[in-house]
XYZ file of C-alpha atoms in Angstrom:
672
model
C 127.789 131.635 155.526
C 131.402 130.830 154.701
C 132.297 130.912 150.997
C 133.225 127.529 149.555
C 136.876 127.268 148.534
C 138.033 124.478 146.267
C 141.648 124.921 147.418
C 140.742 124.401 151.052
C 138.577 121.435 150.147
C 141.401 119.878 148.121
C 143.929 120.557 150.905
C 141.700 118.711 153.344
C 141.583 115.722 151.016
C 145.344 115.430 150.482
C 146.524 116.617 153.879
C 146.608 113.102 155.263
C 148.603 111.586 152.391
C 150.815 114.512 151.437
C 153.586 115.244 154.033
C 154.702 118.819 154.654
C 157.822 120.122 152.897
C 160.626 122.302 154.063
C 161.357 125.356 151.944
C 165.140 124.976 152.158
C 164.930 121.450 150.689
C 163.441 122.793 147.458
C 164.952 126.240 147.321
C 167.988 125.114 145.400
C 165.994 122.713 143.206
C 163.581 125.320 141.910
C 166.077 128.143 141.722
C 164.408 130.222 144.385
C 161.375 131.087 142.217
C 158.596 132.527 144.351
C 155.895 131.045 142.101
C 157.461 127.591 142.117
C 158.050 127.664 145.880
C 154.427 128.723 146.467
C 153.196 125.937 144.207
C 155.311 123.322 145.975
C 154.182 124.558 149.390
C 150.562 124.163 148.331
C 150.834 120.617 146.894
C 154.350 119.128 146.818
C 153.043 115.643 145.935
C 151.161 116.795 142.789
C 153.315 114.815 140.320
C 152.310 111.605 142.037
C 148.611 112.233 141.393
C 148.903 113.212 137.736
C 148.675 109.657 136.313
C 145.654 109.044 138.529
C 143.910 112.162 137.259
C 144.755 111.414 133.649
C 143.437 107.876 133.975
C 140.282 109.142 135.648
C 139.754 111.705 132.889
C 140.154 109.040 130.214
C 137.714 106.739 131.981
C 135.218 109.569 132.330
C 135.552 110.331 128.615
C 135.061 106.682 127.715
C 132.031 106.506 129.972
C 130.571 109.580 128.249
C 130.964 107.936 124.859
C 129.412 104.700 126.125
C 126.535 106.602 127.646
C 126.064 108.431 124.331
C 125.906 105.134 122.484
C 123.450 103.681 125.003
C 121.262 106.771 124.842
C 121.297 106.751 121.032
C 120.356 103.077 121.021
C 117.564 103.761 123.489
C 116.330 106.583 121.273
C 116.382 104.368 118.213
C 114.620 101.568 120.109
C 112.089 104.064 121.339
C 111.462 105.360 117.825
C 111.033 101.795 116.561
C 108.689 100.984 119.444
C 106.766 104.187 118.886
C 106.391 103.484 115.163
C 105.219 99.962 115.933
C 102.812 101.361 118.501
C 101.496 103.878 115.977
C 101.001 101.156 113.388
C 99.128 99.023 115.927
C 97.074 102.008 116.982
C 96.240 102.869 113.372
C 95.220 99.259 112.705
C 93.033 99.294 115.811
C 91.592 102.632 114.755
C 90.757 101.249 111.315
C 89.151 98.239 112.968
C 87.105 100.472 115.240
C 86.052 102.593 112.261
C 84.982 99.471 110.366
C 83.111 98.225 113.412
C 81.431 101.597 113.860
C 80.482 101.646 110.197
C 78.996 98.142 110.492
C 77.041 99.160 113.583
C 75.778 102.254 111.766
C 74.631 100.118 108.848
C 72.969 97.671 111.239
C 71.295 100.509 113.112
C 70.089 102.017 109.839
C 68.781 98.642 108.719
C 66.990 98.046 112.028
C 65.465 101.525 111.834
C 64.368 100.873 108.258
C 62.822 97.507 109.170
C 61.087 99.050 112.202
C 59.739 101.870 110.068
C 58.505 99.392 107.454
C 56.872 97.243 110.129
C 55.137 100.272 111.614
C 53.965 101.315 108.160
C 52.596 97.809 107.469
C 50.813 97.852 110.820
C 49.194 101.182 110.029
C 48.119 99.963 106.605
C 46.549 96.826 108.118
C 44.643 99.021 110.549
C 43.444 101.229 107.679
C 42.417 98.178 105.631
C 40.381 96.841 108.542
C 38.660 100.223 108.842
C 37.586 100.238 105.182
C 36.647 96.531 105.235
C 33.911 96.981 107.863
C 30.322 97.017 106.518
C 28.586 98.396 109.557
C 31.312 100.605 110.935
C 34.788 100.131 112.270
C 35.003 98.977 115.873
C 37.755 100.981 117.508
C 39.490 104.309 116.976
C 38.896 105.859 113.573
C 42.130 106.741 111.752
C 42.594 110.513 111.707
C 44.618 110.387 108.486
C 41.539 110.322 106.264
C 39.832 113.233 108.028
C 42.758 115.676 108.329
C 42.815 118.375 105.627
C 46.502 118.980 106.269
C 47.330 115.360 105.363
C 45.354 115.066 102.161
C 48.393 114.120 100.039
C 49.352 111.316 102.418
C 45.749 110.095 102.630
C 45.480 109.970 98.834
C 48.678 107.953 98.499
C 47.647 105.463 101.222
C 44.125 105.083 99.836
C 45.400 104.410 96.313
C 47.850 101.809 97.599
C 45.225 100.066 99.749
C 42.739 100.064 96.864
C 45.333 98.397 94.599
C 46.039 95.740 97.254
C 42.350 95.053 97.747
C 41.691 94.736 94.003
C 44.722 92.443 93.588
C 43.436 90.269 96.413
C 40.027 89.975 94.807
C 41.461 89.072 91.384
C 44.242 86.812 92.745
C 47.098 88.921 91.327
C 50.705 88.458 92.582
C 49.928 85.075 94.074
C 47.343 86.420 96.535
C 44.385 84.011 96.419
C 40.956 85.485 95.770
C 38.642 85.988 98.778
C 41.537 85.986 101.282
C 40.009 86.727 104.673
C 41.431 89.679 106.502
C 39.063 89.252 109.431
C 35.880 87.411 110.171
C 33.860 89.324 107.599
C 35.102 87.525 104.470
C 37.343 88.927 101.698
C 38.331 92.461 100.740
C 35.405 93.224 98.414
C 33.949 95.640 100.947
C 37.329 97.352 101.426
C 37.798 97.748 97.662
C 34.317 99.267 97.288
C 34.744 101.647 100.234
C 38.236 102.704 99.128
C 37.007 103.415 95.587
C 34.218 105.541 96.997
C 36.645 107.392 99.259
C 39.052 108.009 96.353
C 36.217 109.360 94.183
C 35.027 111.650 96.960
C 38.574 112.880 97.637
C 39.235 113.467 93.921
C 36.034 115.486 93.524
C 36.858 117.491 96.639
C 40.335 118.324 95.296
C 38.954 119.216 91.853
C 36.547 121.652 93.478
C 39.373 123.194 95.461
C 41.443 123.422 92.266
C 38.621 125.224 90.408
C 38.177 127.697 93.230
C 41.909 128.435 93.332
C 41.977 128.792 89.519
C 39.248 131.466 89.626
C 41.185 133.372 92.310
C 44.502 132.978 90.490
C 45.960 131.152 93.519
C 48.794 129.334 91.736
C 50.241 127.833 94.921
C 47.000 126.045 95.839
C 46.507 124.975 92.200
C 49.984 123.469 92.191
C 49.433 121.526 95.424
C 46.081 120.179 94.258
C 47.520 119.187 90.869
C 50.371 117.270 92.537
C 47.911 115.259 94.661
C 45.462 114.724 91.782
C 48.295 113.323 89.687
C 47.851 110.130 91.748
C 44.338 109.719 90.334
C 44.421 108.520 86.697
C 47.818 110.200 86.282
C 46.222 113.625 86.579
C 43.854 113.191 83.663
C 40.860 114.677 85.478
C 42.646 117.847 86.567
C 44.093 118.379 83.096
C 40.661 118.052 81.508
C 39.194 120.401 84.097
C 41.920 123.015 83.507
C 41.746 122.826 79.693
C 37.980 123.097 79.765
C 38.230 126.231 81.877
C 40.342 128.069 79.258
C 38.513 130.758 77.234
C 39.666 129.381 73.893
C 37.810 126.146 74.631
C 34.819 127.754 76.265
C 34.091 130.112 73.333
C 32.184 128.057 70.738
C 32.690 130.736 68.078
C 36.477 130.628 68.431
C 36.466 126.846 68.359
C 34.387 126.876 65.149
C 36.804 129.262 63.441
C 39.789 127.081 64.399
C 38.067 123.988 63.056
C 37.265 125.783 59.830
C 40.893 126.958 59.459
C 42.206 123.436 59.849
C 39.510 121.394 58.171
C 38.640 123.868 55.452
C 34.858 123.363 55.703
C 32.212 124.784 57.902
C 30.758 121.385 58.570
C 34.129 120.065 59.779
C 34.238 117.297 57.188
C 37.391 116.987 55.054
C 39.617 114.430 53.495
C 42.224 112.747 55.725
C 45.113 113.870 53.483
C 44.007 117.474 53.656
C 43.770 117.221 57.445
C 47.279 115.754 57.787
C 48.773 118.419 55.504
C 47.118 121.174 57.468
C 48.403 119.763 60.777
C 51.914 119.346 59.352
C 51.914 122.990 58.279
C 50.855 124.094 61.750
C 53.483 121.931 63.473
C 56.216 123.183 61.129
C 55.292 126.749 61.955
C 55.400 125.954 65.671
C 58.824 124.286 65.357
C 60.106 127.391 63.534
C 57.977 129.899 67.124
C 60.452 127.488 69.070
C 63.846 127.728 67.038
C 63.612 131.496 66.919
C 63.148 131.599 70.693
C 66.436 129.812 71.367
C 68.475 131.010 68.395
C 70.166 133.866 70.260
C 71.174 131.491 73.055
C 72.521 128.843 70.699
C 74.803 131.367 69.014
C 76.736 131.757 72.288
C 76.316 128.123 73.329
C 80.013 127.214 73.157
C 80.976 130.131 75.391
C 78.452 129.084 78.042
C 79.630 125.470 77.846
C 83.289 126.404 78.291
C 82.486 128.707 81.204
C 80.575 125.906 82.902
C 83.408 123.391 82.394
C 86.010 125.809 83.754
C 83.875 126.525 86.815
C 83.456 122.807 87.481
C 87.210 122.283 87.155
C 88.032 125.178 89.461
C 85.550 124.038 92.113
C 86.898 120.476 91.979
C 90.513 121.592 92.397
C 89.612 123.844 95.328
C 87.776 120.977 97.004
C 90.783 118.705 96.520
C 93.175 121.299 97.951
C 91.001 121.673 101.042
C 90.835 117.906 101.478
C 94.629 117.592 101.033
C 95.206 120.381 103.542
C 93.093 118.681 106.203
C 94.779 115.330 105.514
C 98.245 116.899 105.714
C 97.456 118.576 109.032
C 96.225 115.256 110.410
C 99.411 113.572 109.196
C 101.532 116.200 110.965
C 99.676 115.502 114.204
C 100.191 111.731 113.892
C 103.859 112.038 112.984
C 104.807 114.526 115.712
C 107.712 112.925 117.597
C 108.102 113.466 121.377
C 111.871 112.987 121.076
C 112.323 116.567 119.969
C 112.781 117.687 123.582
C 115.045 114.815 124.723
C 118.624 115.811 125.547
C 118.396 118.923 123.400
C 121.457 120.463 125.053
C 123.530 117.370 124.262
C 122.447 117.265 120.625
C 123.057 120.973 120.208
C 126.748 120.389 120.912
C 126.951 118.090 117.889
C 124.091 118.962 115.540
C 122.482 122.182 114.502
C 118.970 122.299 115.937
C 116.049 121.832 113.584
C 114.973 125.161 112.209
C 111.279 126.013 112.593
C 109.087 125.222 109.621
C 108.206 128.403 107.772
C 104.692 128.974 106.367
C 106.153 128.720 102.846
C 107.751 125.333 103.601
C 104.579 124.124 105.320
C 102.447 125.217 102.348
C 104.904 123.548 99.966
C 104.833 120.348 101.994
C 101.042 120.414 102.036
C 100.943 120.673 98.224
C 103.601 117.952 97.938
C 101.294 115.658 99.854
C 98.596 116.036 97.161
C 98.811 113.087 94.740
C 97.644 112.777 91.143
C 94.276 111.020 91.099
C 92.917 108.939 88.234
C 89.349 109.335 89.497
C 89.621 113.123 89.267
C 90.583 112.978 85.587
C 87.824 110.407 85.005
C 85.412 113.008 86.359
C 86.897 115.667 84.052
C 86.410 113.325 81.091
C 82.816 112.539 82.122
C 82.000 116.245 82.242
C 83.560 116.759 78.834
C 81.740 113.740 77.398
C 78.434 115.193 78.564
C 79.403 118.514 76.995
C 80.266 116.762 73.711
C 76.853 115.064 73.703
C 75.112 118.392 74.274
C 77.207 119.997 71.560
C 76.185 117.382 69.006
C 72.530 117.762 69.952
C 72.364 121.549 70.019
C 74.326 122.027 66.793
C 72.561 119.200 64.967
C 71.070 121.530 62.342
C 74.145 123.728 62.055
C 76.742 123.315 59.283
C 79.390 120.646 60.014
C 82.049 123.319 60.398
C 80.205 124.861 63.353
C 80.049 121.489 65.083
C 83.773 120.931 64.499
C 84.626 124.382 65.881
C 82.592 123.828 69.043
C 83.936 120.298 69.525
C 87.503 121.526 69.190
C 86.928 124.257 71.787
C 85.310 121.821 74.244
C 88.051 119.202 73.891
C 90.803 121.830 74.128
C 89.276 122.906 77.443
C 89.541 119.325 78.719
C 93.080 118.983 77.378
C 94.197 122.151 79.166
C 92.603 121.013 82.416
C 94.120 117.527 82.349
C 97.532 118.777 81.213
C 97.650 121.380 83.972
C 96.467 118.904 86.604
C 98.972 116.209 85.589
C 101.950 118.543 85.125
C 101.346 120.352 88.408
C 100.972 116.993 90.151
C 104.339 115.857 88.804
C 105.915 119.162 89.854
C 104.544 118.677 93.382
C 106.082 115.216 93.497
C 109.406 116.642 92.243
C 109.268 119.306 94.952
C 108.826 116.553 97.554
C 111.962 114.846 96.191
C 113.873 118.122 96.486
C 112.733 118.690 100.060
C 113.752 115.162 101.005
C 117.149 115.733 99.358
C 117.637 118.962 101.326
C 116.804 117.151 104.556
C 119.187 114.364 103.613
C 122.026 116.844 102.969
C 121.686 118.219 106.501
C 122.405 114.833 108.039
C 124.731 113.286 105.480
C 127.898 111.560 106.710
C 130.569 109.422 105.140
C 133.384 107.101 106.193
C 135.475 110.030 107.481
C 132.748 111.324 109.810
C 133.492 110.978 113.521
C 131.738 107.876 114.925
C 130.312 109.893 117.808
C 128.749 112.320 115.352
C 127.501 109.408 113.219
C 125.861 107.853 116.264
C 124.221 111.106 117.282
C 123.025 111.753 113.725
C 121.589 108.262 113.268
C 118.008 109.060 114.272
C 117.828 112.216 112.184
C 119.504 110.494 109.244
C 116.983 107.647 109.353
C 114.141 110.168 109.443
C 115.624 111.849 106.354
C 115.973 108.414 104.749
C 112.313 107.635 105.435
C 111.315 110.957 103.879
C 113.407 110.146 100.812
C 111.803 106.729 100.341
C 108.328 108.207 100.801
C 109.026 110.887 98.192
C 110.365 108.211 95.801
C 107.210 106.134 96.188
C 105.017 109.224 95.805
C 106.744 110.233 92.579
C 106.506 106.750 91.094
C 102.796 106.717 91.947
C 102.489 110.126 90.279
C 104.213 108.784 87.144
C 101.823 105.835 87.001
C 98.729 108.019 87.489
C 99.966 110.566 84.948
C 100.477 107.828 82.343
C 96.985 106.429 82.976
C 95.400 109.880 82.752
C 97.082 110.847 79.482
C 96.156 107.466 77.983
C 92.547 107.992 79.087
C 92.566 111.413 77.419
C 93.814 109.995 74.104
C 91.203 107.221 74.133
C 88.415 109.727 74.748
C 89.662 111.866 71.872
C 89.742 108.929 69.463
C 86.343 107.584 70.525
C 84.215 110.722 70.949
C 85.879 113.739 69.357
C 88.163 112.809 66.497
C 85.510 112.002 63.877
C 83.602 115.258 64.389
C 86.723 117.374 63.757
C 87.280 116.094 60.225
C 84.609 118.434 58.844
C 86.832 121.465 59.461
C 90.199 121.646 57.799
C 93.076 121.680 60.278
C 90.933 121.082 63.406
C 91.933 117.444 63.799
C 95.629 118.139 63.228
C 95.576 121.062 65.687
C 94.098 118.881 68.430
C 96.641 116.130 67.741
C 99.472 118.679 68.011
C 98.031 120.000 71.283
C 97.861 116.472 72.699
C 101.472 115.828 71.676
C 102.553 119.099 73.333
C 100.749 118.204 76.573
C 102.362 114.772 76.610
C 105.788 116.349 75.990
C 105.323 118.700 78.960
C 104.408 115.776 81.192
C 107.364 113.734 79.902
C 109.824 116.571 80.602
C 108.580 116.823 84.178
C 108.739 113.033 84.494
C 112.360 112.932 83.314
C 113.419 115.506 85.891
C 111.595 113.594 88.589
C 113.142 110.278 87.560
C 116.603 111.810 87.869
C 115.724 113.046 91.353
C 114.353 109.597 92.218
C 117.585 107.981 91.028
C 119.637 110.380 93.160
C 117.430 109.591 96.163
C 117.975 105.836 95.863
C 121.749 106.083 95.343
C 122.126 108.554 98.215
C 120.391 106.113 100.537
C 122.675 103.303 99.296
C 125.715 105.410 100.159
C 124.243 106.228 103.586
C 123.667 102.557 104.347
C 127.185 101.638 103.246
C 128.735 104.415 105.328
C 126.658 103.595 108.404
C 126.740 99.796 108.376
C 129.922 98.746 106.536
C 132.494 98.196 109.322
C 136.284 98.033 109.038
C 136.246 94.502 110.470
C 133.777 93.183 107.861
C 136.615 92.094 105.557
C 139.242 91.261 108.203
C 137.818 88.143 109.781
C 139.850 86.635 112.617
C 138.367 83.120 112.367
C 139.148 81.821 108.882
C 137.318 78.546 109.471
C 133.881 80.177 109.490
C 131.754 80.179 106.329
C 131.471 83.835 105.384
C 127.997 85.346 105.542
C 126.920 88.502 103.698
C 127.777 91.650 105.564
C 125.060 93.653 107.293
C 125.608 96.508 104.866
C 125.123 94.152 101.910
C 121.845 92.794 103.287
C 120.541 96.269 104.100
C 121.409 97.673 100.664
C 119.832 94.736 98.811
C 116.669 94.917 100.942
C 116.325 98.629 100.273
C 117.094 98.535 96.541
C 114.751 95.560 96.108
C 111.893 97.618 97.529
C 112.705 100.465 95.193
C 113.005 98.162 92.164
C 109.597 96.638 92.914
C 108.054 100.107 93.089
C 109.743 100.990 89.793
C 108.447 97.863 88.070
C 104.912 98.763 89.101
C 105.139 102.377 87.915
C 107.213 102.181 84.709
C 107.030 99.839 81.755
C 108.864 99.042 78.553
C 111.892 101.101 77.593
C 111.290 103.618 80.380
C 111.671 100.940 83.051
C 114.710 99.429 81.325
C 116.488 102.790 81.046
C 115.829 103.675 84.691
C 117.015 100.298 85.986
C 120.183 100.496 83.866
C 121.089 103.842 85.407
C 120.217 102.546 88.867
C 122.384 99.429 88.325
C 125.377 101.437 87.083
C 125.066 103.842 90.020
C 124.840 100.968 92.492
C 127.917 99.298 90.981
C 129.927 102.521 91.173
C 128.926 103.161 94.798
C 129.903 99.631 95.804
C 133.350 99.844 94.172
C 134.048 103.187 95.846
C 132.897 101.760 99.172
C 135.121 98.650 98.963
C 138.188 100.730 98.073
C 138.135 102.109 101.623
C 138.841 98.743 103.271
C 141.737 96.353 103.758
C 141.213 92.609 103.239
C 142.650 89.406 104.608
C 142.044 86.028 102.890
C 138.846 85.353 104.843
C 137.714 88.900 104.172
C 138.226 88.293 100.479
C 135.865 85.326 100.649
C 133.316 87.503 102.428
C 133.708 90.132 99.725
C 133.029 87.432 97.150
C 129.881 86.471 99.079
C 128.685 90.096 99.016
C 129.404 90.322 95.286
C 127.406 87.122 94.729
C 124.434 88.587 96.609
C 124.567 91.796 94.582
C 124.875 89.796 91.352
C 121.812 87.696 92.282
C 119.870 90.893 92.876
C 121.015 92.292 89.530
C 119.881 89.143 87.716
C 116.449 89.440 89.292
C 115.710 93.100 88.672
C 118.292 94.636 86.390
C 119.111 94.365 82.708
C 121.756 92.046 81.198
C 124.195 94.953 80.859
C 124.153 95.562 84.624
C 124.235 91.863 85.443
C 127.370 91.482 83.314
C 129.251 94.042 85.399
C 128.690 92.139 88.640
C 129.495 88.783 87.015
C 132.816 90.074 85.650
C 133.736 91.506 89.015
C 132.975 88.194 90.711
C 135.268 86.373 88.270
C 138.217 88.544 89.358
C 138.031 87.211 92.944
C 137.026 83.593 92.477
C 139.873 81.646 94.170
C 141.040 82.130 97.752
C 144.675 81.603 96.792
C 144.498 84.697 94.614
C 143.914 86.849 97.672
C 147.314 85.905 99.110
C 149.167 86.736 95.898
C 147.215 89.587 94.355
C 145.766 92.012 96.890
C 141.994 92.573 96.681
C 142.604 96.264 97.283
C 144.810 96.343 94.192
C 142.082 94.682 92.145
C 139.556 97.260 93.344
C 141.853 100.209 92.733
C 142.536 99.049 89.193
C 138.845 98.784 88.295
C 137.241 101.453 86.159
C 133.918 102.446 87.712
């Protein structure tokens, strides 16, 4: 096969439009250069085609940029459609789960009703059997003749006997002599059931006696459980007590009576009898305290070990649950766009680096929120321990009670403090990870528009991660505040009073609480600074991405200026963040955070506007933006922040001022 030659192909294209050239006509012109002559011989009309090629190259470049923009828009539309589809799918999934749960409840209810109906039917059949005087016509129920179902037979017989007796006496609104069948009322059934119960009780008592003589504890236990349904087990208790040697030996019983009563005849004064019994009971209470004394000495150690084990098991369970939830979230959030036009994006952006196990583990922990219900469970465990402590150290000196109470509460304090502080640190780590992701895709007004367009999807993903981390941290702050408040209330209500018996115990616990709160506050302050940076970074991204050079150079001066797209986007975003802040912080904490947020927003806006040139209509549009920002500040911010926007608006009030004093000069002269 002949090798393809571009030169030959090109010659064939231009041969018809490019006339041949004589060497002598160009020899003098090019100075006889062999290279120049060879070049002219190959394509003497090349200069004529240069403008055409340059124009074609420019058009191709413009088409590439347009295609890039179209592709980026399609990607963004696809991401928006995919997110909307995911939301719809999740809503449908929740609906299906609710429907499934309702069906399960209905199925359970139907099964329960069916089981109850079957049970009622069986009981009616049994009642008819016992209500026959001359024998039951039909199949005899096997329940009452099966030795393996004695417990069930006893329970059914007792229930049927109670129903029959209630029917006879008219109890529970059942009229006396209600006819179950053609044979009259239930008198016969009540009599037969009583006889059956007596026979069954005697049979079980005989079996119990036989097992007692053999030492068969298992059979004795089973018989005693069934006999407990007859007179609450009175007959089996009497039978067992009577079988004990101490009650069977008349000589022993006589000596015991003499020791208590003081006379051989067993006749004594009531006071003497009560004193003797009190002495015996006191001695027994003392055979009891000595038994448990060694255990009570180490009670606090056992209690603390139990509380720590409960705490450890709870935390491990939560970590496992968080891990499973995080893995499910990764599966739902996996984006199929990762493989689209990878070669094109590699020419502009660095590819995403693979997630390391350390980063994945960190992200999994960052997903774990602070739960109020978990701390409520910690407090419930500690409250139960405090109740046991008061009961088991009731007869101990007050100092012992105070020591044990202090140790138990300190255990709770350490658990809650560790849980809250680590939760805040996880939320801070999420803010840091979002900031690192944001740094990778940060751009400003000097960034090439092609790069900005290509980075848009990744930058929005980083922005979404930043907002999620902000919300998560604010939720962590709110939960941490609730948990620490719950801890203080528990201390004041259940622990504080008991510590006063030991000098320094109450003050030591108060100092420990203050130290735990200080640790949580330090973590909260660092997180609030990271949250503030997250919000302001997103404001700057929105301004850089959406504030156009033509926003303040309007061509049609007759139009009423509307707020710029950047202004609307920034206000929408900051409003969401301010609402989250208002729900998580209160009092001076909220005021301080909003002041810093307002000052940062004001500074970012001034720096943004300094980049643009203004015409008179653009000045009016700037004033409209300032008015929108000022309205937002009045709604969410403090008076100090509101004043800054009001003063700035005063500087650009009249349109005539824009023609005399340049808006850019006003902006450049402002101290941010």
